[in-house]
Coordinates of C-alpha atoms in Angstrom, one line a residue:
X134 CA -168.0 6.9 -7.0
X135 CA -169.5 10.4 -7.5
X136 CA -170.1 10.9 -3.5
X137 CA -167.3 12.9 -2.1
X138 CA -166.2 14.4 1.2
X139 CA -164.7 17.7 2.1
X140 CA -161.6 18.4 4.1
X141 CA -160.8 21.1 6.5
X142 CA -157.1 20.8 6.5
X143 CA -155.8 24.4 6.6
X144 CA -152.6 25.6 5.0
X145 CA -150.8 25.8 8.3
X146 CA -152.0 22.3 9.5
X147 CA -149.7 19.4 9.7
X148 CA -151.2 17.3 7.0
X149 CA -151.4 13.5 7.1
X150 CA -150.7 11.8 3.8
X151 CA -154.0 12.5 2.0
X152 CA -153.9 9.3 -0.1
X153 CA -153.4 7.2 3.0
X154 CA -156.3 8.9 4.8
X155 CA -158.7 8.2 1.9
X156 CA -157.4 4.9 0.6
X157 CA -156.8 2.6 3.6
X158 CA -159.0 3.4 6.6
X159 CA -162.4 3.3 4.8
X160 CA -161.7 1.2 1.7
X161 CA -164.0 -1.5 3.2
X162 CA -166.7 1.2 3.8
X163 CA -166.5 2.3 0.2
X164 CA -166.8 -1.3 -1.1
X165 CA -169.8 -1.8 1.1
X166 CA -171.4 1.4 -0.1
X167 CA -170.9 0.3 -3.8
X168 CA -172.4 -3.1 -3.1
X169 CA -175.4 -1.8 -1.3
X170 CA -176.2 1.1 -3.6
X171 CA -175.3 -0.5 -7.0
X172 CA -178.9 -1.6 -7.7
X173 CA -180.0 2.1 -7.6
X174 CA -177.2 2.9 -10.0
X175 CA -178.4 0.2 -12.4
X176 CA -182.0 1.5 -12.2
X177 CA -180.8 5.1 -12.7
X178 CA -179.0 4.2 -15.9
X179 CA -181.9 2.3 -17.2
X180 CA -184.2 5.3 -16.7
X181 CA -181.8 7.6 -18.3
X182 CA -181.4 5.6 -21.5
X183 CA -185.1 4.9 -22.1
X184 CA -186.6 7.4 -24.5
X185 CA -190.3 6.5 -24.5
X186 CA -192.7 5.4 -21.7
X187 CA -194.9 3.9 -24.4
X188 CA -192.3 1.2 -25.0
X189 CA -193.5 -2.0 -23.4
X190 CA -190.0 -2.5 -21.9
X191 CA -190.0 1.0 -20.3
X192 CA -190.1 1.3 -16.6
X193 CA -193.1 3.3 -15.3
X194 CA -191.8 3.9 -11.8
X195 CA -189.0 3.0 -9.4
X196 CA -190.9 0.1 -7.9
X197 CA -191.8 -1.1 -11.4
X198 CA -188.2 -1.1 -12.5
X199 CA -187.1 -3.2 -9.5
X200 CA -190.0 -5.7 -10.1
X201 CA -189.2 -6.0 -13.9
X202 CA -185.4 -6.4 -13.4
X203 CA -185.9 -9.0 -10.7
X204 CA -188.6 -10.9 -12.7
X205 CA -186.7 -10.9 -16.1
X206 CA -183.0 -10.8 -15.1
X207 CA -183.0 -12.2 -11.6
X208 CA -181.3 -10.9 -8.4
X209 CA -177.9 -10.6 -10.0
X210 CA -179.4 -8.3 -12.6
X211 CA -179.1 -5.5 -10.0
X212 CA -175.4 -6.1 -10.0
X213 CA -174.6 -5.8 -13.7
X214 CA -171.5 -3.6 -14.2
X215 CA -170.4 -3.6 -10.6
X216 CA -166.8 -4.6 -11.2
X217 CA -165.7 -1.4 -13.0
X218 CA -166.7 0.9 -10.0
X219 CA -165.0 -1.5 -7.6
X220 CA -161.8 -1.5 -9.7
X221 CA -161.9 2.3 -10.1
X222 CA -162.6 3.1 -6.4
X223 CA -159.0 3.2 -5.0
X224 CA -157.4 5.3 -7.9
X225 CA -160.5 7.5 -8.0
X226 CA -160.3 8.4 -4.3
X227 CA -156.5 8.9 -4.5
X228 CA -156.9 11.3 -7.4
X229 CA -160.0 13.1 -6.0
X230 CA -158.5 14.0 -2.6
X231 CA -154.8 14.5 -3.5
X232 CA -155.7 16.8 -6.4
X233 CA -158.3 18.7 -4.3
X234 CA -155.5 19.5 -1.8
X235 CA -153.2 20.6 -4.7
X236 CA -155.8 22.8 -6.3
X237 CA -156.6 24.3 -2.9
X238 CA -153.0 25.1 -2.3
X239 CA -152.6 26.7 -5.8
X240 CA -155.7 28.9 -5.1
X241 CA -154.2 30.0 -1.8
X242 CA -152.2 32.7 -3.5
X243 CA -155.4 34.1 -5.1
X244 CA -157.6 36.5 -3.1
X245 CA -160.7 34.4 -3.1
X246 CA -163.2 33.7 -0.4
X247 CA -162.7 30.4 1.4
X248 CA -166.1 29.1 0.1
X249 CA -165.2 30.0 -3.5
X250 CA -161.8 28.5 -3.1
X251 CA -163.2 25.1 -2.0
X252 CA -165.8 25.2 -4.9
X253 CA -163.1 25.8 -7.5
X254 CA -160.8 23.3 -6.0
X255 CA -163.7 20.8 -6.0
X256 CA -164.3 21.6 -9.7
X257 CA -160.7 20.9 -10.5
X258 CA -160.6 17.7 -8.6
X259 CA -163.8 16.5 -10.3
X260 CA -162.4 17.2 -13.7
X261 CA -159.2 15.4 -12.9
X262 CA -161.2 12.5 -11.4
X263 CA -163.2 12.2 -14.6
X264 CA -160.1 11.5 -16.7
X265 CA -159.5 8.4 -14.5
X266 CA -163.0 7.0 -14.2
X267 CA -164.4 7.6 -17.7
X268 CA -163.2 4.3 -19.3
X269 CA -164.6 2.4 -16.3
X270 CA -167.9 4.3 -16.8
X271 CA -168.1 3.3 -20.4
X272 CA -167.8 -0.4 -19.6
X273 CA -170.2 -0.1 -16.6
X274 CA -173.0 1.6 -18.5
X275 CA -172.7 -0.9 -21.4
X276 CA -173.1 -3.8 -18.9
X277 CA -175.9 -2.1 -16.9
X278 CA -178.2 -1.5 -19.9
X279 CA -177.8 -5.1 -21.1
X280 CA -181.2 -6.8 -20.4
X281 CA -180.0 -10.3 -20.9
X282 CA -179.7 -12.5 -17.8
X283 CA -176.6 -12.1 -15.8
X284 CA -175.1 -15.3 -17.0
X285 CA -175.8 -14.5 -20.7
X286 CA -174.0 -11.2 -20.8
X287 CA -170.2 -10.8 -21.5
X288 CA -167.8 -10.5 -18.6
X289 CA -166.4 -7.1 -17.7
X290 CA -163.1 -7.7 -19.3
X291 CA -164.6 -9.4 -22.4
X292 CA -166.9 -6.4 -22.9
X293 CA -163.9 -4.0 -22.5
X294 CA -161.9 -5.9 -25.1
X295 CA -164.9 -5.9 -27.4
X296 CA -165.2 -2.0 -27.2
X297 CA -161.4 -1.6 -27.8
X298 CA -161.5 -4.0 -30.8
X299 CA -164.5 -2.4 -32.5
X300 CA -164.1 1.3 -31.5
X301 CA -160.6 1.8 -30.1
X302 CA -159.5 3.7 -27.0
X303 CA -160.5 7.2 -28.2
X304 CA -163.6 9.4 -27.9
X305 CA -165.6 7.0 -30.0
X306 CA -164.5 3.9 -28.0
X307 CA -163.4 3.4 -24.5
X308 CA -163.4 7.1 -23.8
X309 CA -166.8 8.1 -25.4
X310 CA -168.8 10.5 -23.3
X311 CA -165.7 12.0 -21.9
X312 CA -167.0 15.6 -22.0
X313 CA -170.2 14.6 -20.2
X314 CA -168.2 12.8 -17.6
X315 CA -166.1 15.9 -17.1
X316 CA -169.3 17.9 -16.5
X317 CA -170.8 15.3 -14.2
X318 CA -167.9 15.0 -11.9
X319 CA -166.7 18.6 -12.1
X320 CA -170.1 20.0 -11.1
X321 CA -170.8 17.4 -8.4
X322 CA -167.5 18.1 -6.6
X323 CA -167.8 21.8 -7.1
X324 CA -171.3 21.9 -5.5
X325 CA -170.4 19.4 -2.8
X326 CA -167.2 20.9 -1.6
X327 CA -168.5 24.5 -1.9
X328 CA -171.8 23.8 -0.1
X329 CA -170.2 21.8 2.6
X330 CA -167.5 24.4 3.4
X331 CA -170.0 27.3 3.6
X332 CA -172.7 25.4 5.6
X333 CA -170.2 23.9 8.0
X334 CA -169.2 27.5 9.1
X335 CA -172.8 28.6 9.4
X336 CA -173.9 25.7 11.6
X337 CA -171.7 25.5 14.7
X338 CA -170.4 22.2 16.0
X339 CA -172.1 20.7 19.0
X340 CA -170.5 19.2 22.1
X341 CA -173.3 16.6 22.2
X342 CA -172.0 13.6 20.2
X343 CA -175.5 12.7 18.9
X344 CA -176.2 16.3 17.7
X345 CA -172.8 16.6 16.2
X346 CA -173.3 13.3 14.3
X347 CA -176.7 14.5 13.0
X348 CA -175.1 17.9 12.0
X349 CA -172.4 16.1 9.9
X350 CA -174.8 13.6 8.5
X351 CA -177.3 16.4 7.5
X352 CA -174.6 18.5 5.8
X353 CA -173.3 15.5 3.9
X354 CA -176.8 14.4 2.9
X355 CA -177.8 17.8 1.6
X356 CA -174.5 18.3 -0.2
X357 CA -174.8 14.9 -2.0
X358 CA -178.4 15.7 -2.9
X359 CA -177.6 19.1 -4.3
X360 CA -174.6 17.8 -6.3
X361 CA -176.9 15.2 -7.8
X362 CA -179.6 17.7 -8.8
X363 CA -177.1 20.1 -10.4
X364 CA -175.2 17.5 -12.4
X365 CA -177.9 15.1 -13.5
X366 CA -178.3 16.6 -17.1
X367 CA -174.7 15.7 -17.7
X368 CA -175.3 12.3 -16.2
X369 CA -178.3 11.7 -18.6
X370 CA -176.1 12.9 -21.6
X371 CA -173.3 10.5 -20.5
X372 CA -175.7 7.6 -20.3
X373 CA -177.1 8.3 -23.7
X374 CA -173.7 8.6 -25.3
X375 CA -172.2 5.6 -23.6
X376 CA -175.3 3.4 -23.8
X377 CA -176.9 1.9 -26.9
X378 CA -177.9 4.2 -29.7
X379 CA -181.6 4.3 -30.8
X380 CA -180.7 2.8 -34.3
X381 CA -177.9 0.2 -34.4
X382 CA -175.0 1.5 -36.5
X383 CA -176.1 5.1 -36.4
X384 CA -174.6 7.5 -33.8
X385 CA -177.3 9.9 -32.6
X386 CA -175.8 10.8 -29.2
X387 CA -172.1 11.8 -29.5
X388 CA -171.5 15.4 -28.2
X389 CA -172.4 16.3 -24.6
X390 CA -174.3 19.6 -25.1
X391 CA -175.8 18.5 -28.5
X392 CA -177.1 15.4 -26.7
X393 CA -178.7 17.6 -24.0
X394 CA -180.3 19.8 -26.7
X395 CA -181.6 16.7 -28.5
X396 CA -183.1 15.2 -25.4
X397 CA -184.7 18.5 -24.5
X398 CA -186.2 19.1 -28.0
X399 CA -187.5 15.5 -28.4
X400 CA -188.5 14.6 -24.8
X401 CA -188.9 17.9 -22.8
X402 CA -187.0 19.4 -20.0
X403 CA -187.9 16.7 -17.5
X404 CA -186.1 14.1 -19.6
X405 CA -182.8 15.8 -18.5
X406 CA -183.7 14.7 -15.0
X407 CA -184.5 11.1 -15.6
X408 CA -183.1 8.8 -12.9
X409 CA -183.0 11.6 -10.4
X410 CA -184.8 9.7 -7.6
X411 CA -182.5 6.7 -7.6
X412 CA -179.5 8.9 -8.0
X413 CA -180.5 11.0 -4.9
X414 CA -181.3 7.9 -3.0
X415 CA -177.8 6.7 -3.7
X416 CA -175.7 9.8 -3.5
X417 CA -177.6 11.7 -0.7
X418 CA -176.9 9.0 2.0
X419 CA -173.6 8.2 0.2
X420 CA -172.4 11.8 0.6
X421 CA -173.4 11.7 4.3
X422 CA -171.6 8.4 5.0
X423 CA -168.4 9.4 3.2
X424 CA -168.4 12.8 5.1
X425 CA -168.8 11.0 8.4
X426 CA -166.2 8.4 7.6
X427 CA -163.7 11.1 6.6
X428 CA -164.3 13.2 9.7
X429 CA -164.0 10.5 12.2
X430 CA -161.1 8.8 10.4
X431 CA -159.2 12.1 10.3
X432 CA -159.9 12.7 14.0
X433 CA -158.7 9.2 14.9
X434 CA -155.5 9.6 12.8
X435 CA -154.7 13.0 14.3
X436 CA -155.0 11.5 17.8
X437 CA -153.1 8.3 17.2
X438 CA -150.4 9.2 14.6

């Protein structure tokens, strides 16, 4: 999942095992978040791959997309492609947070401001995370854009085998859209970690539990929203590359930046922001929830371990 949380473990702090912190205590929370928010992810992907609103199958609005999917594909249509993000969740979090700590330590020897250090470490963790999640994203997007009923489309593993058999494991197969995924995760984490660190220092903590909860939730929400706004052109490019091509058998969308340029030239600047509303609706609250889970889990572990 693209929603990430920051950490304020300083270099001289006795650190708890970072993988343990982020893998065990809130694994159930992450799974719940995926299940609750996946319909928004399906809708976001559908918006990003549609090229013309004149197409009778195009969605006119967020409400229209939910009505059409439910009417033509049923309730389970909202859960197409949910298995890949569930399978990727644990390794993704382990890579995200462990590499973030390592990049932060490496940057400790460089004379950078704390805010810039967190942003660059976030960028590095996002790029590393992208390497792990991209094959899962290829399978997920392919399943999400399939408009057959849930029972008619191939299973996750059957579809993955189909991709490998036809296109291989490389950049034209199970790892297509890799550059766009690097951009999407790298920019999101950079904005999220950098913004959170700077704003946290600007807004002092409150002794009132309710106000402190709202402070943390607000910072996480805005961080997730900003990360979504900054990285969505890469997300659109990723969906176009990993999704169905306009003409079967012809590869129109292959390179990340060329895809962005093509979308801009043919559909206008706003096309690079398709799916922004469902994306923000998912990752804004998602960023807030994950930040709160991290903060309170970390405090509990510090007191009890």
